[in-house]
PDB file of C-alpha atoms in Angstrom:
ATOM      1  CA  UNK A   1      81.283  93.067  90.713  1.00  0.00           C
ATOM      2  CA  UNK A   2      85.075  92.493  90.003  1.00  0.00           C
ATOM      3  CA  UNK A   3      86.561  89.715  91.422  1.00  0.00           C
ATOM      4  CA  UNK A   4      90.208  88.966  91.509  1.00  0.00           C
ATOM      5  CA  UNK A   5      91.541  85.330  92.438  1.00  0.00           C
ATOM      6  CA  UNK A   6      94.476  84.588  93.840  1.00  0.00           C
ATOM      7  CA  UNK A   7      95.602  80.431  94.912  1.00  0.00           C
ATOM      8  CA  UNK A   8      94.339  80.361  98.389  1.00  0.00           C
ATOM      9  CA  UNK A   9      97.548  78.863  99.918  1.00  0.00           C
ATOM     10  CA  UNK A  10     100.748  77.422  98.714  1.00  0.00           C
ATOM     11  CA  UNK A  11     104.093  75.150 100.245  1.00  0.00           C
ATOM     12  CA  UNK A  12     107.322  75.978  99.545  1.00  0.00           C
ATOM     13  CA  UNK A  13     110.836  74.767 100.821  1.00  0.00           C
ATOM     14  CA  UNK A  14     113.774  76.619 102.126  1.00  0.00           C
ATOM     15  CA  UNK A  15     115.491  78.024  99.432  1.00  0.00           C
ATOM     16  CA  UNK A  16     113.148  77.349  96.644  1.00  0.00           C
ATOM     17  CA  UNK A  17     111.356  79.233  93.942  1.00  0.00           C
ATOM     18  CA  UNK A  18     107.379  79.555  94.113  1.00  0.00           C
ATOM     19  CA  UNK A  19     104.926  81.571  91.599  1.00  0.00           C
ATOM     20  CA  UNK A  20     101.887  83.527  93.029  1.00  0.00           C
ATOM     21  CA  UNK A  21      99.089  83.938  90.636  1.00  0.00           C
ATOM     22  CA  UNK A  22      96.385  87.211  90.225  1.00  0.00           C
ATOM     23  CA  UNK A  23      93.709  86.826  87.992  1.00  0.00           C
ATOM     24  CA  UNK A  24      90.660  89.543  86.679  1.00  0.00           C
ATOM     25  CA  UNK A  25      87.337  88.439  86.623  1.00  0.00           C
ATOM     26  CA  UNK A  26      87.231  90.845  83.462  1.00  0.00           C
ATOM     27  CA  UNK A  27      89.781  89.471  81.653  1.00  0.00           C
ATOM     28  CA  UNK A  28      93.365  89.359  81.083  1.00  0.00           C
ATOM     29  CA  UNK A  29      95.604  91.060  83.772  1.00  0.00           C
ATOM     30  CA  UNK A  30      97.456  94.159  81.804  1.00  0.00           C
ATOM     31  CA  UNK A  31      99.896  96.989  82.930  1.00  0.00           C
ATOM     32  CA  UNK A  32      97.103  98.702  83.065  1.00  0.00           C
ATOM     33  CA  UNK A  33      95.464  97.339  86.106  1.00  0.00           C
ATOM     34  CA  UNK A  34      98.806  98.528  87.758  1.00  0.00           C
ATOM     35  CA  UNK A  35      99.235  95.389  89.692  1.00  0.00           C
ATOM     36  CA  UNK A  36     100.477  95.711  93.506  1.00  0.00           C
ATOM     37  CA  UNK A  37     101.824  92.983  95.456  1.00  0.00           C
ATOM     38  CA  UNK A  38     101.592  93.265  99.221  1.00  0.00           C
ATOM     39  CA  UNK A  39     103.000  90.693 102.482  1.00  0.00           C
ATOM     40  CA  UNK A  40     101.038  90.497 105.199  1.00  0.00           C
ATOM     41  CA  UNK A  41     102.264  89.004 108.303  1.00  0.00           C
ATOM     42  CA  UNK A  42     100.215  87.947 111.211  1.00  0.00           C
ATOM     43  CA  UNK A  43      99.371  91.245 113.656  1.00  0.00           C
ATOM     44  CA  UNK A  44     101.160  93.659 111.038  1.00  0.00           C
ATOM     45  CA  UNK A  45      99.878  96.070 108.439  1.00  0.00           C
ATOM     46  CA  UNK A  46     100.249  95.121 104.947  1.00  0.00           C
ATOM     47  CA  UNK A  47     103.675  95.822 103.266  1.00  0.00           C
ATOM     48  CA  UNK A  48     104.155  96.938  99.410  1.00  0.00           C
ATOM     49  CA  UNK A  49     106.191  94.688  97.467  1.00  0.00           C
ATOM     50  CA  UNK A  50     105.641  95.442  94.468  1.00  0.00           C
ATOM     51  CA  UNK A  51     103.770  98.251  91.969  1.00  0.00           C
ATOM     52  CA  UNK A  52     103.195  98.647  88.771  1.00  0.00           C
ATOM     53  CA  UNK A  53     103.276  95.105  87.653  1.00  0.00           C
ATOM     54  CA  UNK A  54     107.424  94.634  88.242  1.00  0.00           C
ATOM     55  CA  UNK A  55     108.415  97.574  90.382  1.00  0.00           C
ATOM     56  CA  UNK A  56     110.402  97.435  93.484  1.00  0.00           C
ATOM     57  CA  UNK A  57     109.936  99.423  96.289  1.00  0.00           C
ATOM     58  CA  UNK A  58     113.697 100.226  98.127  1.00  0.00           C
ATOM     59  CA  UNK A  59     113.038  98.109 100.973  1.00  0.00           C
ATOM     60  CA  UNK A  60     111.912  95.248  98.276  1.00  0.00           C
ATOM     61  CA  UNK A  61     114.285  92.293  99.054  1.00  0.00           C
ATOM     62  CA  UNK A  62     115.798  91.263  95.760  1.00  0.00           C
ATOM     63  CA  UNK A  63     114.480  87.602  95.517  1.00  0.00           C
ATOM     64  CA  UNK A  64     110.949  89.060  94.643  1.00  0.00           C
ATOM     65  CA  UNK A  65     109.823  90.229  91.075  1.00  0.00           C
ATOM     66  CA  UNK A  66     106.782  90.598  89.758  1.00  0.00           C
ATOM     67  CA  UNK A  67     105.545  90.078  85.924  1.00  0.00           C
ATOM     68  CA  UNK A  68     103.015  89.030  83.510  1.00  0.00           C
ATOM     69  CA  UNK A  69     102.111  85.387  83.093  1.00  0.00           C
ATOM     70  CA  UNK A  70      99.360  83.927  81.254  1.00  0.00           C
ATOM     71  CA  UNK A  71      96.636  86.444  81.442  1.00  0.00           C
ATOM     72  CA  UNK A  72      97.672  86.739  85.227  1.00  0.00           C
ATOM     73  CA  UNK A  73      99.877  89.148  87.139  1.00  0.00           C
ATOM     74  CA  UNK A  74     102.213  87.319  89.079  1.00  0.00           C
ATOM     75  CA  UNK A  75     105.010  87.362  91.939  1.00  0.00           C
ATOM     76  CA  UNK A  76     107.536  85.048  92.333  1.00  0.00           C
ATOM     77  CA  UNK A  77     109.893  84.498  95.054  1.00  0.00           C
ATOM     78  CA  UNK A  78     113.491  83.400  94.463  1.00  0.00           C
ATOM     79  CA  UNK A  79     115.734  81.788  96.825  1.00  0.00           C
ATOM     80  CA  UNK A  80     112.494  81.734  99.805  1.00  0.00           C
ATOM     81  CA  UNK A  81     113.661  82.465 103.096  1.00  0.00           C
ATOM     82  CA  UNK A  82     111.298  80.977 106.709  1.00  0.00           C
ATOM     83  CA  UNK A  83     110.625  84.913 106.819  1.00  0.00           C
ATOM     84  CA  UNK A  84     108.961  85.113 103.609  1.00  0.00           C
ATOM     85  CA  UNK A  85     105.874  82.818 105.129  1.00  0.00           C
ATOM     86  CA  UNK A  86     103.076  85.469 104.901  1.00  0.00           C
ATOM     87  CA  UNK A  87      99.688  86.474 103.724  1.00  0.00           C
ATOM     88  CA  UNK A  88     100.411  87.858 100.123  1.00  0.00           C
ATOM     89  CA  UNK A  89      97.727  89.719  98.366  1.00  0.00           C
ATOM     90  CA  UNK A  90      97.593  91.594  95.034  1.00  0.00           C
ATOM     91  CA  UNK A  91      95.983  94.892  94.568  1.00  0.00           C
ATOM     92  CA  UNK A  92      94.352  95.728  91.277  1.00  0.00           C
ATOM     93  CA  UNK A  93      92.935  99.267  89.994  1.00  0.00           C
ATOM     94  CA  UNK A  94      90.209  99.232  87.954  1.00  0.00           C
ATOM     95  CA  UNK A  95      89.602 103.099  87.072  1.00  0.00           C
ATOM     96  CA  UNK A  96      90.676 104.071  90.472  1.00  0.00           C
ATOM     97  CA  UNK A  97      88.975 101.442  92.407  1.00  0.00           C
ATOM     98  CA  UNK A  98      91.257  99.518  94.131  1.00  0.00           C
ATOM     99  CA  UNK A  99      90.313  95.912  94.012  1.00  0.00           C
ATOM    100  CA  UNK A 100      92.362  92.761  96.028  1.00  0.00           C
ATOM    101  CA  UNK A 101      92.963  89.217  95.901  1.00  0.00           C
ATOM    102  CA  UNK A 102      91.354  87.254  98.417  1.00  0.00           C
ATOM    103  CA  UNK A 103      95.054  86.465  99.765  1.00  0.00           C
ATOM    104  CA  UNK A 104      97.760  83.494  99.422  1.00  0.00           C
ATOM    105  CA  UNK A 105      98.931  82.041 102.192  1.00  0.00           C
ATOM    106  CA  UNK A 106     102.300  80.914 101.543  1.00  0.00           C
ATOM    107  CA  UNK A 107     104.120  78.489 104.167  1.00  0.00           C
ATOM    108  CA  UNK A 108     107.857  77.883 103.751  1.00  0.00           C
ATOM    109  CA  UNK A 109     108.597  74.293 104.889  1.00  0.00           C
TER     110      UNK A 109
ATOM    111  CA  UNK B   1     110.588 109.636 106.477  1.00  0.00           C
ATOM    112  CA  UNK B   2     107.052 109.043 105.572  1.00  0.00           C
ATOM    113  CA  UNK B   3     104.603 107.707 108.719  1.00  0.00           C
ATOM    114  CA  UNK B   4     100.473 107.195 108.729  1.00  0.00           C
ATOM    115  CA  UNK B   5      99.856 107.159 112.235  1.00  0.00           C
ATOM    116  CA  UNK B   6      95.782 106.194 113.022  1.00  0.00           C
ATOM    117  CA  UNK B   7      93.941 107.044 115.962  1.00  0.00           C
ATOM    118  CA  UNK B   8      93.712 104.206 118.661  1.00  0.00           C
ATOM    119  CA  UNK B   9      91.347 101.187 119.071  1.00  0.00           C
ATOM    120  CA  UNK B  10      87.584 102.063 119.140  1.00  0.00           C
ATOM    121  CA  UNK B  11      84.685 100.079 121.230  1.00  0.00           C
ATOM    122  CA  UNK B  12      81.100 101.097 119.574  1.00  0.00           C
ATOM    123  CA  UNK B  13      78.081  99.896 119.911  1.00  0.00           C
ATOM    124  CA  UNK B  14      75.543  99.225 117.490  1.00  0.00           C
ATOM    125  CA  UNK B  15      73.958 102.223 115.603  1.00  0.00           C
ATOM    126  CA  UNK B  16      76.838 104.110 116.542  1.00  0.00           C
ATOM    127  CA  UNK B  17      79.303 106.019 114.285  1.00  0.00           C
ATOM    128  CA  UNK B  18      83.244 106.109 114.579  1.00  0.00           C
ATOM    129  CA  UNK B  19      85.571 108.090 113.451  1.00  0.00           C
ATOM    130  CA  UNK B  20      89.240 107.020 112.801  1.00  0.00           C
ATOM    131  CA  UNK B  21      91.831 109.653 111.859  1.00  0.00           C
ATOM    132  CA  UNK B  22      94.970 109.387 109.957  1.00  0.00           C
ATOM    133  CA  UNK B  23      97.752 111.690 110.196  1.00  0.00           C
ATOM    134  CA  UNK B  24     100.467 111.848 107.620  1.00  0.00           C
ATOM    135  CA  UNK B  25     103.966 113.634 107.546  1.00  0.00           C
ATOM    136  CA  UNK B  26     107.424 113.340 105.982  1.00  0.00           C
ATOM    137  CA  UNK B  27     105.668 114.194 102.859  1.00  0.00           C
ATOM    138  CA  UNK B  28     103.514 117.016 100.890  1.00  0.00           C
ATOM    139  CA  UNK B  29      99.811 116.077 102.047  1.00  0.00           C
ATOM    140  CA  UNK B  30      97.945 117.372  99.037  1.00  0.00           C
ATOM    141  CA  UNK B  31     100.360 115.819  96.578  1.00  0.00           C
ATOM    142  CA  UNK B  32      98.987 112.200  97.240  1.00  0.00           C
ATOM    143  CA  UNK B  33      95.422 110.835  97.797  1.00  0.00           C
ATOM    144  CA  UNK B  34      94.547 108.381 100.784  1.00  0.00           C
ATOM    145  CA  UNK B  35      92.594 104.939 100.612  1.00  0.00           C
ATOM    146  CA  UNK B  36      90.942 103.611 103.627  1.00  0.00           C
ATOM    147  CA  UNK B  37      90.887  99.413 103.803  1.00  0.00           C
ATOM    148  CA  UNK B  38      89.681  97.489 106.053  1.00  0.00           C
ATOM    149  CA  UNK B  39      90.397  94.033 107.227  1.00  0.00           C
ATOM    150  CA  UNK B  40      87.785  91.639 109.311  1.00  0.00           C
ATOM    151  CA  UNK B  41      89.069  89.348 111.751  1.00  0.00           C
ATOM    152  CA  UNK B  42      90.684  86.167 109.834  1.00  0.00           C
ATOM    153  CA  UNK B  43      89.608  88.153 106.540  1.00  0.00           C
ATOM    154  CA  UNK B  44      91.240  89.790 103.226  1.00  0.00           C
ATOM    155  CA  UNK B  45      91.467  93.103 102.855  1.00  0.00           C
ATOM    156  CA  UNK B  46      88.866  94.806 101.643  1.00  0.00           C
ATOM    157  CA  UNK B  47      88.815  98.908  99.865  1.00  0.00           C
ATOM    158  CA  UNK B  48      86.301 101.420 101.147  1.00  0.00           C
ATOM    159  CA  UNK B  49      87.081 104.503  99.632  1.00  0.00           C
ATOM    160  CA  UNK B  50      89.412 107.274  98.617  1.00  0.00           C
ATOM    161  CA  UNK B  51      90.072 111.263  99.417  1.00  0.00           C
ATOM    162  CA  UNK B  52      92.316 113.538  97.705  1.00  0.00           C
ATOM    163  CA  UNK B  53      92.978 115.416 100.217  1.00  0.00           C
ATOM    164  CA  UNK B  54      93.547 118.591  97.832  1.00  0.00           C
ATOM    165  CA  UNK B  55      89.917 119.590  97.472  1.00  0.00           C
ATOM    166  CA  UNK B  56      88.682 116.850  99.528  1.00  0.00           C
ATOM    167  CA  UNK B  57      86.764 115.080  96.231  1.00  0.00           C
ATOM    168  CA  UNK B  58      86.216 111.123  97.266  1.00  0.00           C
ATOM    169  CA  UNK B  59      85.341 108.008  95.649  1.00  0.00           C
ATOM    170  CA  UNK B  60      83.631 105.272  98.066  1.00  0.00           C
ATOM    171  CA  UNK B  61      82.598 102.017  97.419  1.00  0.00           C
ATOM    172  CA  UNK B  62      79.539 101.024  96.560  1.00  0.00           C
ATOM    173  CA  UNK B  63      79.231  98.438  99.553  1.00  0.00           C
ATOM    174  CA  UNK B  64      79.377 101.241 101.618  1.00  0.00           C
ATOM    175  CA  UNK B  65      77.484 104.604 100.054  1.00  0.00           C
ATOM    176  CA  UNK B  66      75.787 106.182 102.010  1.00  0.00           C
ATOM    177  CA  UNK B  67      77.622 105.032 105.466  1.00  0.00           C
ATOM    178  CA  UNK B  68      80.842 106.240 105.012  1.00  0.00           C
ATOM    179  CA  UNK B  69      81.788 109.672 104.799  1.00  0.00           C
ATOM    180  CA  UNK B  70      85.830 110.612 104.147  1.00  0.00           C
ATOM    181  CA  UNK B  71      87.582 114.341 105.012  1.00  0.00           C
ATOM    182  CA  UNK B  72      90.715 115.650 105.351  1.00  0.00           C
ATOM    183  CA  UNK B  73      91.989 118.931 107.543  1.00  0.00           C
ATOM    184  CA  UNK B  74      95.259 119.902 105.343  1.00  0.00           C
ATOM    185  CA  UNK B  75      96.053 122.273 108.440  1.00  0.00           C
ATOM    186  CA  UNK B  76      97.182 119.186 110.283  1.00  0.00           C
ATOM    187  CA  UNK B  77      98.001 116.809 107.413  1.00  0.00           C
ATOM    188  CA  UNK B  78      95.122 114.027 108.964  1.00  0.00           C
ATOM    189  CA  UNK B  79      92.805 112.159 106.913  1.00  0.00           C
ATOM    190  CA  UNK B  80      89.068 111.116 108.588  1.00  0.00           C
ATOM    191  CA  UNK B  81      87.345 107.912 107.684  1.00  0.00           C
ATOM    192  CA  UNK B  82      83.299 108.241 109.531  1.00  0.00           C
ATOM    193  CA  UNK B  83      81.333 105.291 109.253  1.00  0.00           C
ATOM    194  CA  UNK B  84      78.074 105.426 110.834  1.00  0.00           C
ATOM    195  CA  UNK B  85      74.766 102.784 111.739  1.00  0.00           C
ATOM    196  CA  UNK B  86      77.923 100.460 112.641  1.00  0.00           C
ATOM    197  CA  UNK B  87      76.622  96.418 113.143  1.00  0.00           C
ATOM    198  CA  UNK B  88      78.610  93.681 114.159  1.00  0.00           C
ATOM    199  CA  UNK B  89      80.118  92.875 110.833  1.00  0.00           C
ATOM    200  CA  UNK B  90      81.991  96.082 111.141  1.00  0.00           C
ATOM    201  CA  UNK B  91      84.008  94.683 113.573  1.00  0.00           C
ATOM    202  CA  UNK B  92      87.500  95.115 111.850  1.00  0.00           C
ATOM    203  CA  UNK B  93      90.897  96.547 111.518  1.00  0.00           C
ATOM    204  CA  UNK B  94      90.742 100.001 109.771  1.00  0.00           C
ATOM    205  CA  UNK B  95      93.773 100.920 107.413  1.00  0.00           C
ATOM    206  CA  UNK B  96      94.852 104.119 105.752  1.00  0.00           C
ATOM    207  CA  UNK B  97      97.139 103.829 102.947  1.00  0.00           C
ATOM    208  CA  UNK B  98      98.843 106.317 100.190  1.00  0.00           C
ATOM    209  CA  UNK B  99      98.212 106.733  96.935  1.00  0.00           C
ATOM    210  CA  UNK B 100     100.437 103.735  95.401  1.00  0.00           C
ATOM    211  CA  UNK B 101      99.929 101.489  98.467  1.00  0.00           C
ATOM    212  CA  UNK B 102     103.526 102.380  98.746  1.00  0.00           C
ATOM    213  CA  UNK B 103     102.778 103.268 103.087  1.00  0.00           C
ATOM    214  CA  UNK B 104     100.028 102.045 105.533  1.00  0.00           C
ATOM    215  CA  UNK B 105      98.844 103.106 108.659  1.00  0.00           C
ATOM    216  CA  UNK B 106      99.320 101.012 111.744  1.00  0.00           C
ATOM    217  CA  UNK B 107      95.709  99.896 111.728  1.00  0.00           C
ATOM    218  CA  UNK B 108      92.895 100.818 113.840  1.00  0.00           C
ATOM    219  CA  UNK B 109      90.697  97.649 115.521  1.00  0.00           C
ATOM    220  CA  UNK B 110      86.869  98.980 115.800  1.00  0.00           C
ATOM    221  CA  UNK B 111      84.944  96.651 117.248  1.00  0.00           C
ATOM    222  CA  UNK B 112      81.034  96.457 117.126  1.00  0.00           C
ATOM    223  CA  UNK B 113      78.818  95.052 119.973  1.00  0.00           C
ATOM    224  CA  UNK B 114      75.569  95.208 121.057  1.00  0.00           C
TER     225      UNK B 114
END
């Protein structure tokens, strides 16, 4: 049973700079896991972010990117805005099987 | 522009089956395959399963062989997820996404009760 990790919440001020973390039970995090990132905000459907490790989607606002850190996929969030505070969750594919995060729950204060 | 719009919210009891559709447009159908997620109340999401909806061939997962059964109808560009002997821990928001996770579906509450 794969099991990815994710922080389970994290603070962040106005106009600061915060890392989210994705780690593989199995291992290092590669481009080959195709990492997603996804927001989630309270009553809505998930919303892609990112794909394929440091993709954008065109409705991706520029202050996210995504990358490889450590072992870990990761999203970072540049210049945070009160909007950003959200459920954040990474997707990985493991032969495709989709496997998520448990979630980070970021809150901008 | 491309939409997943899901059936409406379901009330089932337990033992019962429901089935929540998904229909897609503003793109070719059979050119991407569908994942179903699902989210419990206060809960992560969590992957069921997948249909490529040319040929219909799935992949579920394991948690939930034998319970869930996915189709597609290409006639009307709408994706099925059935899952049947429902219980309480069912209870949950039901999503359709694309291929990439690039669009959702709305979401679809099912809720279980005795």
């Amino acid at each position: 049973q794969t099991v990815v990790t994710q922080e389970p919440s994290l603070t962040v001020s106005p106009g600061g700079t915060v890392t989210l973390t994705c780690a593989s039970s199995t291992g290092a995090v590669t481009s080959g896991y195709y990492p997603n990132w996804l927001q989630q905000k309270l009553g809505q459907a998930p919303r892609a972010l990112i794909y394929s490790t440091t993709n954008k989607h065109s409705w991706t606002p520029a202050r996210f990117s995504g990358s490889l850190l450590g072992g870990k996929a990761a999203l970072t969030l540049s210049g945070v805005q009160p909007e950003d505070e959200a459920e954040y969750y990474c997707l990985l594919y493991y032969s495709g099987v989709w496997v998520f995060g448990g979630g980070t729950k970021l809150t901008v204060l | 522009q491309v939409q997943l719009v899901q059936s409406g919210a379901e009330v089932k009891k337990t033992g019962a089956s429901v089935k929540v559709s998904c229909k897609a447009s503003g793109y070719t159908f059979t050119s991407y395959s569908m994942h179903w997620v699902r989210q419990a109340p206060g809960q992560g999401l969590e992957w069921m399963g997948i249909i490529n909806p040319s040929g219909g061939r799935t992949t579920y997962a394991q948690k939930f062989q034998g319970r869930v059964t996915m189709t597609s109808d290409t006639s009307t560009s709408t994706v099925y997820m059935e899952l049947s002997s429902l219980r309480s821990e069912d209870t949950a928001v039901y999503y359709c996404a694309r291929q990439h996770s690039d669009f959702w579906g709305q979401g679809t509450l099912v809720t279980v009760s005795s």
